[in-house]
PDB file of C-alpha atoms in Angstrom:
ATOM      1  CA  UNK A   1     135.683  58.890 -33.584  1.00 87.00           C
ATOM      2  CA  UNK A   2     132.062  57.715 -33.203  1.00 93.00           C
ATOM      3  CA  UNK A   3     133.201  54.144 -32.487  1.00 96.00           C
ATOM      4  CA  UNK A   4     135.665  55.393 -29.859  1.00 96.00           C
ATOM      5  CA  UNK A   5     132.959  57.393 -28.118  1.00 96.00           C
ATOM      6  CA  UNK A   6     130.482  54.524 -28.330  1.00 97.00           C
ATOM      7  CA  UNK A   7     132.928  52.028 -26.864  1.00 97.00           C
ATOM      8  CA  UNK A   8     133.868  54.509 -24.173  1.00 97.00           C
ATOM      9  CA  UNK A   9     130.200  54.808 -23.249  1.00 98.00           C
ATOM     10  CA  UNK A  10     129.955  51.009 -23.241  1.00 98.00           C
ATOM     11  CA  UNK A  11     132.901  50.811 -20.849  1.00 98.00           C
ATOM     12  CA  UNK A  12     131.252  53.447 -18.667  1.00 98.00           C
ATOM     13  CA  UNK A  13     128.050  51.393 -18.626  1.00 98.00           C
ATOM     14  CA  UNK A  14     130.025  48.291 -17.680  1.00 97.00           C
ATOM     15  CA  UNK A  15     131.602  50.237 -14.824  1.00 98.00           C
ATOM     16  CA  UNK A  16     128.165  51.396 -13.670  1.00 98.00           C
ATOM     17  CA  UNK A  17     126.845  47.859 -13.923  1.00 97.00           C
ATOM     18  CA  UNK A  18     129.665  46.575 -11.718  1.00 97.00           C
ATOM     19  CA  UNK A  19     128.989  49.302  -9.174  1.00 97.00           C
ATOM     20  CA  UNK A  20     125.256  48.576  -9.191  1.00 98.00           C
ATOM     21  CA  UNK A  21     125.960  44.862  -8.883  1.00 97.00           C
ATOM     22  CA  UNK A  22     128.253  45.360  -5.899  1.00 97.00           C
ATOM     23  CA  UNK A  23     126.165  48.004  -4.169  1.00 97.00           C
ATOM     24  CA  UNK A  24     122.576  46.960  -4.749  1.00 96.00           C
ATOM     25  CA  UNK A  25     122.169  43.522  -6.314  1.00 96.00           C
ATOM     26  CA  UNK A  26     124.635  41.394  -4.352  1.00 96.00           C
ATOM     27  CA  UNK A  27     123.253  42.409  -0.928  1.00 95.00           C
ATOM     28  CA  UNK A  28     119.714  41.581  -2.122  1.00 96.00           C
ATOM     29  CA  UNK A  29     120.700  38.336  -3.861  1.00 96.00           C
ATOM     30  CA  UNK A  30     123.705  36.960  -1.934  1.00 95.00           C
ATOM     31  CA  UNK A  31     123.791  33.698  -3.898  1.00 96.00           C
ATOM     32  CA  UNK A  32     124.798  35.676  -7.014  1.00 96.00           C
ATOM     33  CA  UNK A  33     128.211  36.379  -5.484  1.00 95.00           C
ATOM     34  CA  UNK A  34     129.198  32.736  -5.931  1.00 95.00           C
ATOM     35  CA  UNK A  35     127.119  31.942  -9.026  1.00 96.00           C
ATOM     36  CA  UNK A  36     127.759  34.912 -11.328  1.00 97.00           C
ATOM     37  CA  UNK A  37     131.537  34.494 -11.823  1.00 97.00           C
ATOM     38  CA  UNK A  38     130.948  30.826 -12.656  1.00 96.00           C
ATOM     39  CA  UNK A  39     128.011  31.345 -15.030  1.00 97.00           C
ATOM     40  CA  UNK A  40     128.909  29.021 -17.894  1.00 96.00           C
ATOM     41  CA  UNK A  41     126.429  30.012 -20.606  1.00 96.00           C
ATOM     42  CA  UNK A  42     126.953  33.767 -20.342  1.00 97.00           C
ATOM     43  CA  UNK A  43     130.696  33.299 -20.083  1.00 97.00           C
ATOM     44  CA  UNK A  44     130.712  30.988 -23.076  1.00 97.00           C
ATOM     45  CA  UNK A  45     128.711  33.373 -25.271  1.00 98.00           C
ATOM     46  CA  UNK A  46     130.787  36.403 -24.338  1.00 98.00           C
ATOM     47  CA  UNK A  47     134.035  34.440 -24.455  1.00 97.00           C
ATOM     48  CA  UNK A  48     133.329  33.010 -27.907  1.00 98.00           C
ATOM     49  CA  UNK A  49     132.511  36.475 -29.234  1.00 98.00           C
ATOM     50  CA  UNK A  50     135.795  37.744 -27.784  1.00 97.00           C
ATOM     51  CA  UNK A  51     137.691  34.813 -29.294  1.00 97.00           C
ATOM     52  CA  UNK A  52     136.213  35.675 -32.699  1.00 97.00           C
ATOM     53  CA  UNK A  53     137.250  39.309 -32.231  1.00 97.00           C
ATOM     54  CA  UNK A  54     140.777  38.198 -31.305  1.00 96.00           C
ATOM     55  CA  UNK A  55     140.931  35.900 -34.353  1.00 96.00           C
ATOM     56  CA  UNK A  56     139.911  38.828 -36.520  1.00 95.00           C
ATOM     57  CA  UNK A  57     142.517  41.118 -34.984  1.00 94.00           C
ATOM     58  CA  UNK A  58     145.186  38.419 -35.163  1.00 92.00           C
ATOM     59  CA  UNK A  59     144.378  37.830 -38.828  1.00 93.00           C
ATOM     60  CA  UNK A  60     144.649  41.557 -39.507  1.00 93.00           C
ATOM     61  CA  UNK A  61     148.123  41.580 -37.993  1.00 92.00           C
ATOM     62  CA  UNK A  62     149.337  38.869 -40.364  1.00 91.00           C
ATOM     63  CA  UNK A  63     147.749  39.528 -43.766  1.00 87.00           C
ATOM     64  CA  UNK A  64     148.782  37.379 -46.677  1.00 86.00           C
ATOM     65  CA  UNK A  65     150.028  34.516 -44.520  1.00 89.00           C
ATOM     66  CA  UNK A  66     148.618  31.130 -43.682  1.00 92.00           C
ATOM     67  CA  UNK A  67     147.832  32.050 -40.077  1.00 92.00           C
ATOM     68  CA  UNK A  68     144.447  33.855 -40.257  1.00 94.00           C
ATOM     69  CA  UNK A  69     142.460  30.732 -41.257  1.00 94.00           C
ATOM     70  CA  UNK A  70     144.138  28.852 -38.416  1.00 95.00           C
ATOM     71  CA  UNK A  71     143.077  31.557 -35.938  1.00 95.00           C
ATOM     72  CA  UNK A  72     139.485  31.226 -37.103  1.00 96.00           C
ATOM     73  CA  UNK A  73     139.661  27.427 -36.939  1.00 96.00           C
ATOM     74  CA  UNK A  74     140.899  27.613 -33.352  1.00 97.00           C
ATOM     75  CA  UNK A  75     137.911  29.662 -32.141  1.00 97.00           C
ATOM     76  CA  UNK A  76     135.469  26.714 -31.826  1.00 97.00           C
ATOM     77  CA  UNK A  77     138.254  24.430 -30.578  1.00 98.00           C
ATOM     78  CA  UNK A  78     139.243  26.808 -27.787  1.00 97.00           C
ATOM     79  CA  UNK A  79     135.580  27.453 -26.970  1.00 97.00           C
ATOM     80  CA  UNK A  80     134.869  23.725 -26.645  1.00 97.00           C
ATOM     81  CA  UNK A  81     137.975  23.135 -24.536  1.00 97.00           C
ATOM     82  CA  UNK A  82     137.081  26.096 -22.324  1.00 96.00           C
ATOM     83  CA  UNK A  83     133.594  24.698 -21.744  1.00 96.00           C
ATOM     84  CA  UNK A  84     135.025  21.338 -20.762  1.00 96.00           C
ATOM     85  CA  UNK A  85     138.084  22.302 -18.714  1.00 96.00           C
ATOM     86  CA  UNK A  86     137.751  25.870 -17.388  1.00 95.00           C
ATOM     87  CA  UNK A  87     135.837  27.128 -14.405  1.00 95.00           C
ATOM     88  CA  UNK A  88     134.736  30.718 -13.760  1.00 97.00           C
ATOM     89  CA  UNK A  89     133.947  31.287 -17.434  1.00 97.00           C
ATOM     90  CA  UNK A  90     131.947  34.484 -16.904  1.00 98.00           C
ATOM     91  CA  UNK A  91     134.653  36.084 -14.761  1.00 98.00           C
ATOM     92  CA  UNK A  92     137.279  35.253 -17.376  1.00 97.00           C
ATOM     93  CA  UNK A  93     135.101  36.497 -20.245  1.00 98.00           C
ATOM     94  CA  UNK A  94     134.381  39.775 -18.450  1.00 98.00           C
ATOM     95  CA  UNK A  95     138.093  40.154 -17.848  1.00 98.00           C
ATOM     96  CA  UNK A  96     138.735  39.637 -21.545  1.00 97.00           C
ATOM     97  CA  UNK A  97     136.107  42.229 -22.420  1.00 98.00           C
ATOM     98  CA  UNK A  98     137.652  44.763 -20.042  1.00 98.00           C
ATOM     99  CA  UNK A  99     141.099  44.125 -21.544  1.00 98.00           C
ATOM    100  CA  UNK A 100     139.899  44.427 -25.145  1.00 97.00           C
ATOM    101  CA  UNK A 101     137.985  47.622 -24.428  1.00 98.00           C
ATOM    102  CA  UNK A 102     140.806  49.153 -22.387  1.00 98.00           C
ATOM    103  CA  UNK A 103     143.291  48.427 -25.166  1.00 96.00           C
ATOM    104  CA  UNK A 104     141.103  50.105 -27.775  1.00 97.00           C
ATOM    105  CA  UNK A 105     140.222  53.077 -25.540  1.00 97.00           C
ATOM    106  CA  UNK A 106     143.792  53.847 -24.516  1.00 97.00           C
ATOM    107  CA  UNK A 107     145.024  53.713 -28.104  1.00 95.00           C
ATOM    108  CA  UNK A 108     142.251  55.902 -29.463  1.00 95.00           C
ATOM    109  CA  UNK A 109     142.221  58.373 -26.581  1.00 94.00           C
ATOM    110  CA  UNK A 110     145.552  59.637 -27.863  1.00 90.00           C
ATOM    111  CA  UNK A 111     144.587  59.396 -31.521  1.00 90.00           C
ATOM    112  CA  UNK A 112     141.404  61.456 -31.099  1.00 89.00           C
ATOM    113  CA  UNK A 113     142.672  64.024 -28.602  1.00 85.00           C
ATOM    114  CA  UNK A 114     140.495  62.992 -25.689  1.00 90.00           C
ATOM    115  CA  UNK A 115     140.388  65.582 -22.913  1.00 90.00           C
ATOM    116  CA  UNK A 116     142.749  64.855 -20.017  1.00 93.00           C
ATOM    117  CA  UNK A 117     144.228  61.895 -21.852  1.00 94.00           C
ATOM    118  CA  UNK A 118     146.545  60.723 -19.049  1.00 94.00           C
ATOM    119  CA  UNK A 119     143.672  60.536 -16.577  1.00 96.00           C
ATOM    120  CA  UNK A 120     141.416  58.841 -19.116  1.00 97.00           C
ATOM    121  CA  UNK A 121     144.147  56.358 -20.021  1.00 97.00           C
ATOM    122  CA  UNK A 122     144.806  55.654 -16.336  1.00 97.00           C
ATOM    123  CA  UNK A 123     141.143  54.815 -15.713  1.00 98.00           C
ATOM    124  CA  UNK A 124     141.032  52.561 -18.771  1.00 98.00           C
ATOM    125  CA  UNK A 125     144.331  50.970 -17.732  1.00 98.00           C
ATOM    126  CA  UNK A 126     142.965  50.203 -14.267  1.00 98.00           C
ATOM    127  CA  UNK A 127     139.953  48.463 -15.818  1.00 98.00           C
ATOM    128  CA  UNK A 128     142.331  46.552 -18.092  1.00 98.00           C
ATOM    129  CA  UNK A 129     144.406  45.485 -15.085  1.00 98.00           C
ATOM    130  CA  UNK A 130     141.211  44.378 -13.348  1.00 97.00           C
ATOM    131  CA  UNK A 131     140.482  42.353 -16.471  1.00 98.00           C
ATOM    132  CA  UNK A 132     143.897  40.705 -16.343  1.00 98.00           C
ATOM    133  CA  UNK A 133     143.306  39.830 -12.693  1.00 97.00           C
ATOM    134  CA  UNK A 134     139.873  38.419 -13.572  1.00 97.00           C
ATOM    135  CA  UNK A 135     141.437  36.170 -16.198  1.00 97.00           C
ATOM    136  CA  UNK A 136     144.402  35.057 -14.102  1.00 97.00           C
ATOM    137  CA  UNK A 137     142.638  34.761 -10.742  1.00 97.00           C
ATOM    138  CA  UNK A 138     138.904  34.621 -11.488  1.00 97.00           C
ATOM    139  CA  UNK A 139     138.041  33.583  -7.955  1.00 96.00           C
ATOM    140  CA  UNK A 140     139.043  37.073  -6.842  1.00 96.00           C
ATOM    141  CA  UNK A 141     135.881  38.367  -8.531  1.00 96.00           C
ATOM    142  CA  UNK A 142     133.851  35.936  -6.448  1.00 96.00           C
ATOM    143  CA  UNK A 143     135.720  36.961  -3.297  1.00 97.00           C
ATOM    144  CA  UNK A 144     135.218  40.664  -4.051  1.00 96.00           C
ATOM    145  CA  UNK A 145     131.496  40.138  -4.637  1.00 96.00           C
ATOM    146  CA  UNK A 146     131.227  38.197  -1.377  1.00 96.00           C
ATOM    147  CA  UNK A 147     133.082  40.994   0.409  1.00 97.00           C
ATOM    148  CA  UNK A 148     130.568  43.465  -1.033  1.00 96.00           C
ATOM    149  CA  UNK A 149     127.825  41.220   0.287  1.00 94.00           C
ATOM    150  CA  UNK A 150     129.187  41.207   3.841  1.00 93.00           C
ATOM    151  CA  UNK A 151     130.851  44.600   4.289  1.00 96.00           C
ATOM    152  CA  UNK A 152     129.183  47.969   3.633  1.00 96.00           C
ATOM    153  CA  UNK A 153     132.561  49.694   3.260  1.00 97.00           C
ATOM    154  CA  UNK A 154     133.364  47.469   0.266  1.00 97.00           C
ATOM    155  CA  UNK A 155     129.973  48.267  -1.275  1.00 97.00           C
ATOM    156  CA  UNK A 156     130.457  52.011  -0.937  1.00 97.00           C
ATOM    157  CA  UNK A 157     134.038  51.826  -2.234  1.00 97.00           C
ATOM    158  CA  UNK A 158     132.983  49.785  -5.263  1.00 97.00           C
ATOM    159  CA  UNK A 159     130.129  52.194  -5.974  1.00 98.00           C
ATOM    160  CA  UNK A 160     132.351  55.273  -5.656  1.00 98.00           C
ATOM    161  CA  UNK A 161     135.078  53.794  -7.869  1.00 98.00           C
ATOM    162  CA  UNK A 162     132.609  52.697 -10.522  1.00 98.00           C
ATOM    163  CA  UNK A 163     130.784  56.046 -10.511  1.00 98.00           C
ATOM    164  CA  UNK A 164     134.033  58.012 -10.795  1.00 98.00           C
ATOM    165  CA  UNK A 165     135.399  55.853 -13.587  1.00 98.00           C
ATOM    166  CA  UNK A 166     132.058  55.794 -15.428  1.00 98.00           C
ATOM    167  CA  UNK A 167     131.835  59.578 -15.242  1.00 98.00           C
ATOM    168  CA  UNK A 168     135.359  60.014 -16.615  1.00 97.00           C
ATOM    169  CA  UNK A 169     134.904  57.375 -19.325  1.00 98.00           C
ATOM    170  CA  UNK A 170     131.589  58.866 -20.427  1.00 97.00           C
ATOM    171  CA  UNK A 171     132.494  62.561 -20.427  1.00 96.00           C
ATOM    172  CA  UNK A 172     136.147  62.949 -21.379  1.00 96.00           C
ATOM    173  CA  UNK A 173     135.885  61.648 -24.980  1.00 95.00           C
ATOM    174  CA  UNK A 174     133.325  64.369 -25.690  1.00 93.00           C
ATOM    175  CA  UNK A 175     135.470  67.165 -24.219  1.00 91.00           C
ATOM    176  CA  UNK A 176     138.514  66.802 -26.483  1.00 76.00           C
ATOM    177  CA  UNK A 177     139.847  69.254 -29.063  1.00 69.00           C
ATOM    178  CA  UNK A 178     138.281  67.649 -32.128  1.00 58.00           C
TER     179      UNK A 178
END
């Protein structure tokens, strides 16, 4: 239960950070809209940590087989190939983080009797879908940030969506039955 609540607060902070980025930081620093999704070092660090997490989870799914050491051996290989051949590393890594967190939060929202579970799961699912879009089409993150730079309506919409989802993600795990 404490890990679920902590990760839910982390997801809420990520939502607030995205809202703050879209509403306040991108208009003040317009060059960030094109540079941030392509940030290689931050994307590589976050992506490698997520690859290690996925290797750990994959190894836990197949205990007693020969696959877990292979998963761990593939982490540096995939990281090196990503550095060499992929673009938009930070956008893809953030998408992976949103997916991993959404998966954990949805599963544990039902296990720990989170208040208003369908609404909580819907918010987490929407962040997970945004993560899948960020992995599949990472340039959409750049385009959305550039739209927030140029259009006040996009900024206000991004801020409202991030505030609403952060509020739900931060409060509902603490309002459950247990």
